[in-house]
Amino acid sequence: MDPAWLGSTVQAVAVRHCGPRTPDLHSISHTDIPEVAIYRAILTEHFDWLLEDGVKAEVEMGGSSSTRRVSFETDDNENVTVVKGVRLSDNVINRMREPHKPQFGSSPQPQAKVEPLPNVAPIRPVFDPRGPGAPAAPPPASAPVVDESELRRKITEEVQKGLEEERSKKQYEINQWLEKDRARVKAQAYADSQAHVQEEVSRILASERAAALDRVTADEERLRTKLLAKQLEERDQQLRKQDAFYREQLNKLEERSTQFYKASNENCHKAADEVNAKFRRYEISPVCADLQGQILKCYRENAGKTLLCSNIASLYLQCVNSAKQNKLRTGG
């Protein structure tokens, strides 16, 4: 049982008895409204640990995290328990204003009727200046009879019903809030997971791309090295073949040149022998060699003056003609 609801019910009873204007609970006594005494008894029975002066209780509503602070104070002079910090709903007030329907067993007991108070003359003070014969004030009217068990049961039902409604409402609000928060957390988790997955995929793709590029580069380098090595080997083989071919051709040329030289030398010697055999060699001495030397010397010494050498020239011509005539005569 919630003390806040009990306090609300106490105030509802006061409203029902006192009218629409909400009374001050400090001014209500259990002798004025009998239900107040019954409520106080219920409070004392169930929440006697809260009825100390100045005690404040913090009550949790259902399974929610919201709390409601209720303050209970006791006035020993008026014998009244005051509940502060309680707000009464319209539904509770309307239910409390409904007519009382007691239920005991099979035959309901009729509710005690409250008779209206008779008109009472105003009370005069003890020392009336008008005279000593003033009549005494009549006794106050008796309070209406109230079934305490039925009222307690009804209060308990109202309190439990109100608590159930409040708990259901709070539970519904909590469930709604939990659903929204769960959806938000789920969406956030999904977004975070997607972002993380995307980041991981991008990182893996980047690493795989880099690794593939490295592998391709290494493979290309290895293939290029193999290709260059193969080309170099082929070129070396080709050069070796060409070197062997040129050496062979050079040997052939040298051999052919040697043969040609031998043949030419033999032919030359053979031709020389044949020429020597056909033609005899004759020794010829120069004719008029002294005069020839003198005339050549004169020409060198008298360049441009050939007339100075005319005598020697005439002698040289005579000598030559004489030699010719001698050859003709001898037949040689």
Short mmCIF file of C-alpha atoms in Angstrom, two decimals:
data_model
loop_
_atom_site.label_atom_id
_atom_site.label_comp_id
_atom_site.label_asym_id
_atom_site.label_seq_id
_atom_site.Cartn_x
_atom_site.Cartn_y
_atom_site.Cartn_z
CA MET A 1 0.00 0.00 0.00
CA ASP A 2 1.25 3.42 -0.99
CA PRO A 3 1.03 6.10 1.74
CA ALA A 4 0.60 8.73 -0.96
CA TRP A 5 -2.60 7.08 -2.15
CA LEU A 6 -3.84 6.75 1.42
CA GLY A 7 -3.25 10.45 1.93
CA SER A 8 -5.09 11.19 -1.32
CA THR A 9 -8.01 9.09 -0.17
CA VAL A 10 -8.12 10.94 3.16
CA GLN A 11 -8.35 14.23 1.33
CA ALA A 12 -11.03 12.78 -0.99
CA VAL A 13 -13.15 11.88 2.04
CA ALA A 14 -12.71 15.39 3.34
CA VAL A 15 -13.86 16.81 -0.01
CA ARG A 16 -16.88 14.53 -0.06
CA HIS A 17 -17.95 15.66 3.41
CA CYS A 18 -16.94 19.29 3.20
CA GLY A 19 -17.96 20.12 -0.34
CA PRO A 20 -16.02 21.13 -3.49
CA ARG A 21 -13.74 23.46 -1.54
CA THR A 22 -10.69 21.53 -0.44
CA PRO A 23 -10.43 21.80 3.36
CA ASP A 24 -7.31 22.24 5.40
CA LEU A 25 -6.35 18.86 6.82
CA HIS A 26 -4.94 20.57 9.91
CA SER A 27 -8.45 21.77 10.81
CA ILE A 28 -10.20 18.39 10.36
CA SER A 29 -10.64 16.24 13.45
CA HIS A 30 -11.65 12.61 13.67
CA THR A 31 -14.67 13.72 15.64
CA ASP A 32 -15.89 15.87 12.74
CA ILE A 33 -15.40 13.20 10.02
CA PRO A 34 -15.43 9.61 11.30
CA GLU A 35 -13.68 8.30 8.16
CA VAL A 36 -10.62 10.32 9.11
CA ALA A 37 -10.22 8.31 12.28
CA ILE A 38 -10.58 5.10 10.29
CA TYR A 39 -8.00 6.25 7.75
CA ARG A 40 -5.72 7.16 10.56
CA ALA A 41 -6.19 3.71 12.04
CA ILE A 42 -5.28 2.16 8.68
CA LEU A 43 -2.25 4.38 8.40
CA THR A 44 -1.28 3.48 11.94
CA GLU A 45 -1.77 -0.22 11.25
CA HIS A 46 0.18 -0.35 7.96
CA PHE A 47 2.54 2.63 8.16
CA ASP A 48 2.98 3.24 11.90
CA TRP A 49 6.71 3.64 11.26
CA LEU A 50 5.93 6.70 9.11
CA LEU A 51 3.76 8.53 11.69
CA GLU A 52 6.59 10.16 13.60
CA ASP A 53 6.90 13.91 13.69
CA GLY A 54 8.70 15.27 10.62
CA VAL A 55 9.28 11.81 8.99
CA LYS A 56 9.45 11.80 5.17
CA ALA A 57 9.07 8.60 3.18
CA GLU A 58 10.30 8.00 -0.34
CA VAL A 59 8.18 5.36 -2.08
CA GLU A 60 9.06 3.72 -5.37
CA MET A 61 6.14 3.27 -7.76
CA GLY A 62 6.06 -0.21 -9.27
CA GLY A 63 9.17 -1.16 -11.24
CA SER A 64 9.90 2.36 -12.47
CA SER A 65 12.73 4.55 -11.37
CA SER A 66 10.47 7.53 -10.50
CA THR A 67 9.91 8.33 -6.81
CA ARG A 68 7.30 10.33 -4.97
CA ARG A 69 8.07 12.09 -1.69
CA VAL A 70 5.29 12.11 0.89
CA SER A 71 5.50 13.82 4.28
CA PHE A 72 3.45 12.58 7.24
CA GLU A 73 3.04 14.77 10.30
CA THR A 74 1.14 14.09 13.51
CA ASP A 75 -0.64 16.74 15.54
CA ASP A 76 -1.01 15.36 19.08
CA ASN A 77 -3.31 18.17 20.15
CA GLU A 78 -5.98 17.49 17.51
CA ASN A 79 -5.14 13.79 17.06
CA VAL A 80 -4.89 14.23 13.25
CA THR A 81 -2.40 12.79 10.73
CA VAL A 82 -1.56 15.29 7.97
CA VAL A 83 -0.27 14.10 4.60
CA LYS A 84 1.68 16.64 2.55
CA GLY A 85 2.94 16.51 -1.02
CA VAL A 86 -0.03 14.45 -2.33
CA ARG A 87 -1.95 15.28 -5.48
CA LEU A 88 -5.40 13.71 -5.83
CA SER A 89 -6.58 12.61 -9.29
CA ASP A 90 -10.08 13.30 -10.60
CA ASN A 91 -10.84 9.59 -11.00
CA VAL A 92 -10.21 8.93 -7.31
CA ILE A 93 -12.33 11.92 -6.28
CA ASN A 94 -15.21 10.76 -8.51
CA ARG A 95 -15.02 7.22 -7.17
CA MET A 96 -15.01 8.49 -3.60
CA ARG A 97 -18.05 10.65 -4.30
CA GLU A 98 -20.08 7.64 -5.43
CA PRO A 99 -22.73 6.40 -2.96
CA HIS A 100 -21.58 3.85 -0.44
CA LYS A 101 -22.58 0.28 -1.33
CA PRO A 102 -21.65 -2.16 1.42
CA GLN A 103 -21.31 -5.83 0.56
CA PHE A 104 -21.37 -8.36 3.40
CA GLY A 105 -22.26 -11.90 2.46
CA SER A 106 -25.51 -12.46 0.56
CA SER A 107 -27.70 -9.78 2.20
CA PRO A 108 -26.32 -6.24 1.95
CA GLN A 109 -26.72 -4.12 5.06
CA PRO A 110 -28.35 -0.76 4.46
CA GLN A 111 -26.20 2.27 5.09
CA ALA A 112 -26.95 4.30 8.16
CA LYS A 113 -28.83 7.43 7.32
CA VAL A 114 -27.45 10.72 8.51
CA GLU A 115 -30.18 12.89 9.91
CA PRO A 116 -29.87 16.59 9.45
CA LEU A 117 -28.89 18.59 12.49
CA PRO A 118 -31.72 20.46 14.18
CA ASN A 119 -31.68 24.17 14.26
CA VAL A 120 -29.72 25.20 17.30
CA ALA A 121 -29.89 28.59 18.89
CA PRO A 122 -26.66 30.52 19.02
CA ILE A 123 -24.57 29.91 22.08
CA ARG A 124 -24.30 32.77 24.46
CA PRO A 125 -21.24 33.48 26.53
CA VAL A 126 -21.02 32.28 30.13
CA PHE A 127 -21.44 35.74 31.54
CA ASP A 128 -24.42 37.08 29.69
CA PRO A 129 -25.07 40.72 30.52
CA ARG A 130 -28.77 40.27 29.80
CA GLY A 131 -29.35 38.09 32.84
CA PRO A 132 -28.59 34.88 34.64
CA GLY A 133 -31.55 32.99 33.30
CA ALA A 134 -30.11 32.18 29.84
CA PRO A 135 -30.68 28.57 28.75
CA ALA A 136 -27.64 26.26 28.29
CA ALA A 137 -26.48 25.19 24.82
CA PRO A 138 -27.76 21.84 23.59
CA PRO A 139 -25.26 18.96 23.22
CA PRO A 140 -23.67 18.47 19.77
CA ALA A 141 -25.27 16.09 17.35
CA SER A 142 -23.92 12.58 17.29
CA ALA A 143 -21.67 11.58 14.37
CA PRO A 144 -23.16 9.33 11.71
CA VAL A 145 -22.52 5.63 12.08
CA VAL A 146 -19.96 4.28 9.60
CA ASP A 147 -19.10 0.65 8.92
CA GLU A 148 -15.38 0.55 9.60
CA SER A 149 -14.73 -2.81 7.90
CA GLU A 150 -16.55 -1.83 4.74
CA LEU A 151 -14.84 1.54 4.64
CA ARG A 152 -11.46 -0.07 5.19
CA ARG A 153 -12.14 -2.61 2.44
CA LYS A 154 -13.26 0.10 0.07
CA ILE A 155 -10.25 2.22 0.88
CA THR A 156 -7.99 -0.77 0.34
CA GLU A 157 -9.65 -1.55 -2.99
CA GLU A 158 -9.41 2.07 -4.11
CA VAL A 159 -5.79 2.26 -3.06
CA GLN A 160 -4.92 -1.02 -4.75
CA LYS A 161 -6.82 -0.05 -7.88
CA GLY A 162 -5.11 3.30 -8.00
CA LEU A 163 -1.76 1.66 -7.42
CA GLU A 164 -2.43 -0.85 -10.17
CA GLU A 165 -3.44 1.91 -12.58
CA GLU A 166 -0.42 3.98 -11.65
CA ARG A 167 1.88 1.00 -11.92
CA SER A 168 0.36 -0.03 -15.26
CA LYS A 169 0.75 3.50 -16.57
CA LYS A 170 4.32 3.75 -15.36
CA GLN A 171 5.08 0.29 -16.66
CA TYR A 172 3.63 1.22 -20.07
CA GLU A 173 5.67 4.42 -20.14
CA ILE A 174 8.78 2.52 -19.12
CA ASN A 175 8.14 -0.11 -21.77
CA GLN A 176 7.64 2.57 -24.41
CA TRP A 177 10.80 4.32 -23.32
CA LEU A 178 12.68 1.02 -23.27
CA GLU A 179 11.41 0.16 -26.76
CA LYS A 180 12.48 3.54 -28.10
CA ASP A 181 15.83 3.33 -26.34
CA ARG A 182 16.29 -0.26 -27.52
CA ALA A 183 15.47 0.76 -31.09
CA ARG A 184 17.83 3.72 -30.84
CA VAL A 185 20.60 1.59 -29.37
CA LYS A 186 19.98 -1.08 -31.99
CA ALA A 187 20.09 1.48 -34.80
CA GLN A 188 23.22 3.04 -33.33
CA ALA A 189 24.82 -0.38 -32.91
CA TYR A 190 23.86 -1.30 -36.48
CA ALA A 191 25.27 1.98 -37.80
CA ASP A 192 28.44 1.50 -35.75
CA SER A 193 28.77 -2.09 -36.91
CA GLN A 194 28.22 -1.07 -40.54
CA ALA A 195 30.80 1.69 -40.22
CA HIS A 196 33.22 -0.74 -38.55
CA VAL A 197 32.58 -3.38 -41.22
CA GLN A 198 33.03 -0.80 -43.98
CA GLU A 199 36.25 0.40 -42.38
CA GLU A 200 37.52 -3.15 -41.98
CA VAL A 201 36.56 -4.00 -45.58
CA SER A 202 38.31 -0.88 -46.86
CA ARG A 203 41.39 -1.66 -44.79
CA ILE A 204 41.45 -5.29 -45.94
CA LEU A 205 40.93 -4.27 -49.58
CA ALA A 206 43.70 -1.70 -49.31
CA SER A 207 46.08 -4.24 -47.76
CA GLU A 208 45.10 -6.88 -50.33
CA ARG A 209 45.56 -4.37 -53.15
CA ALA A 210 48.97 -3.39 -51.82
CA ALA A 211 49.95 -7.05 -51.39
CA ALA A 212 48.69 -7.88 -54.90
CA LEU A 213 50.59 -4.91 -56.32
CA ASP A 214 53.73 -6.06 -54.54
CA ARG A 215 53.23 -9.59 -55.83
CA VAL A 216 52.62 -8.34 -59.38
CA THR A 217 55.66 -6.08 -59.18
CA ALA A 218 57.79 -8.92 -57.86
CA ASP A 219 56.46 -11.31 -60.53
CA GLU A 220 57.07 -8.74 -63.26
CA GLU A 221 60.57 -8.12 -61.98
CA ARG A 222 61.27 -11.85 -61.83
CA LEU A 223 59.87 -12.41 -65.33
CA ARG A 224 61.80 -9.43 -66.67
CA THR A 225 64.98 -10.79 -65.12
CA LYS A 226 64.35 -14.20 -66.65
CA LEU A 227 63.58 -12.63 -70.02
CA LEU A 228 66.71 -10.48 -69.94
CA ALA A 229 68.80 -13.46 -68.89
CA LYS A 230 67.34 -15.53 -71.71
CA GLN A 231 67.88 -12.75 -74.23
CA LEU A 232 71.45 -12.30 -73.00
CA GLU A 233 72.08 -16.01 -73.30
CA GLU A 234 70.61 -16.09 -76.79
CA ARG A 235 72.70 -13.08 -77.78
CA ASP A 236 75.81 -14.71 -76.39
CA GLN A 237 75.09 -17.89 -78.32
CA GLN A 238 74.48 -15.86 -81.45
CA LEU A 239 77.74 -13.97 -80.97
CA ARG A 240 79.57 -17.22 -80.41
CA LYS A 241 78.10 -18.64 -83.60
CA GLN A 242 79.06 -15.50 -85.51
CA ASP A 243 82.57 -15.58 -84.06
CA ALA A 244 82.96 -19.20 -85.08
CA PHE A 245 81.62 -18.44 -88.55
CA TYR A 246 83.90 -15.45 -89.02
CA ARG A 247 86.88 -17.39 -87.76
CA GLU A 248 86.08 -20.14 -90.21
CA GLN A 249 85.70 -17.65 -93.05
CA LEU A 250 88.93 -15.92 -92.03
CA ASN A 251 90.78 -19.21 -92.04
CA LYS A 252 89.38 -19.98 -95.44
CA LEU A 253 90.41 -16.56 -96.71
CA GLU A 254 93.87 -16.92 -95.28
CA GLU A 255 94.21 -20.34 -96.82
CA ARG A 256 92.92 -19.06 -100.14
CA SER A 257 95.22 -16.06 -99.98
CA THR A 258 98.15 -18.30 -99.24
CA GLN A 259 97.29 -20.52 -102.19
CA PHE A 260 96.81 -17.50 -104.44
CA TYR A 261 100.12 -16.03 -103.30
CA LYS A 262 101.88 -19.29 -103.98
CA ALA A 263 100.27 -19.61 -107.37
CA SER A 264 101.02 -16.00 -108.25
CA ASN A 265 104.61 -16.32 -107.10
CA GLU A 266 105.07 -19.48 -109.10
CA ASN A 267 103.49 -17.92 -112.15
CA CYS A 268 105.64 -14.82 -111.79
CA HIS A 269 108.81 -16.82 -111.53
CA LYS A 270 107.71 -18.98 -114.40
CA ALA A 271 106.97 -15.94 -116.60
CA ALA A 272 110.28 -14.35 -115.64
CA ASP A 273 112.08 -17.51 -116.57
CA GLU A 274 110.24 -17.62 -119.87
CA VAL A 275 111.07 -13.92 -120.60
CA ASN A 276 114.67 -14.44 -119.65
CA ALA A 277 114.73 -17.46 -121.88
CA LYS A 278 113.29 -15.53 -124.82
CA PHE A 279 115.20 -12.28 -124.44
CA ARG A 280 118.91 -12.05 -123.79
CA ARG A 281 120.21 -9.27 -121.66
CA TYR A 282 122.61 -6.78 -123.35
CA GLU A 283 124.93 -4.36 -121.62
CA ILE A 284 124.98 -0.88 -123.24
CA SER A 285 127.46 1.84 -122.37
CA PRO A 286 126.49 5.47 -122.88
CA VAL A 287 127.75 7.25 -126.01
CA CYS A 288 129.79 10.47 -125.61
CA ALA A 289 129.38 10.36 -121.86
CA ASP A 290 132.02 13.09 -121.26
CA LEU A 291 130.43 15.55 -123.60
CA GLN A 292 127.01 14.71 -122.19
CA GLY A 293 128.22 15.54 -118.69
CA GLN A 294 129.84 18.78 -119.83
CA ILE A 295 126.79 20.01 -121.65
CA LEU A 296 124.53 19.22 -118.66
CA LYS A 297 126.91 21.10 -116.38
CA CYS A 298 126.98 24.08 -118.71
CA TYR A 299 123.20 24.23 -118.88
CA ARG A 300 122.99 24.19 -115.09
CA GLU A 301 125.57 26.91 -114.72
CA ASN A 302 124.16 29.11 -117.47
CA ALA A 303 120.46 28.81 -116.99
CA GLY A 304 118.66 30.89 -119.59
CA LYS A 305 121.87 31.40 -121.54
CA THR A 306 121.98 28.37 -123.78
CA LEU A 307 124.01 30.14 -126.44
CA LEU A 308 127.02 30.02 -124.18
CA CYS A 309 126.96 26.22 -124.43
CA SER A 310 126.54 26.03 -128.19
CA ASN A 311 130.16 24.96 -128.83
CA ILE A 312 129.89 22.03 -126.44
CA ALA A 313 126.50 21.13 -128.00
CA SER A 314 128.03 21.06 -131.50
CA LEU A 315 130.78 18.79 -130.28
CA TYR A 316 128.22 16.48 -128.63
CA LEU A 317 126.21 16.26 -131.86
CA GLN A 318 129.27 15.40 -133.88
CA CYS A 319 130.23 12.71 -131.41
CA VAL A 320 126.74 11.17 -131.52
CA ASN A 321 126.65 11.14 -135.32
CA SER A 322 130.04 9.50 -135.44
CA ALA A 323 128.85 6.78 -133.04
CA LYS A 324 125.79 6.10 -135.17
CA GLN A 325 127.87 5.75 -138.27
CA ASN A 326 130.16 3.35 -136.51
CA LYS A 327 127.20 1.18 -135.42
CA LEU A 328 125.84 1.08 -138.91
CA ARG A 329 129.15 0.01 -140.32
CA THR A 330 129.69 -2.71 -137.83
CA GLY A 331 126.02 -3.96 -137.84
CA GLY A 332 125.85 -3.77 -134.15
#
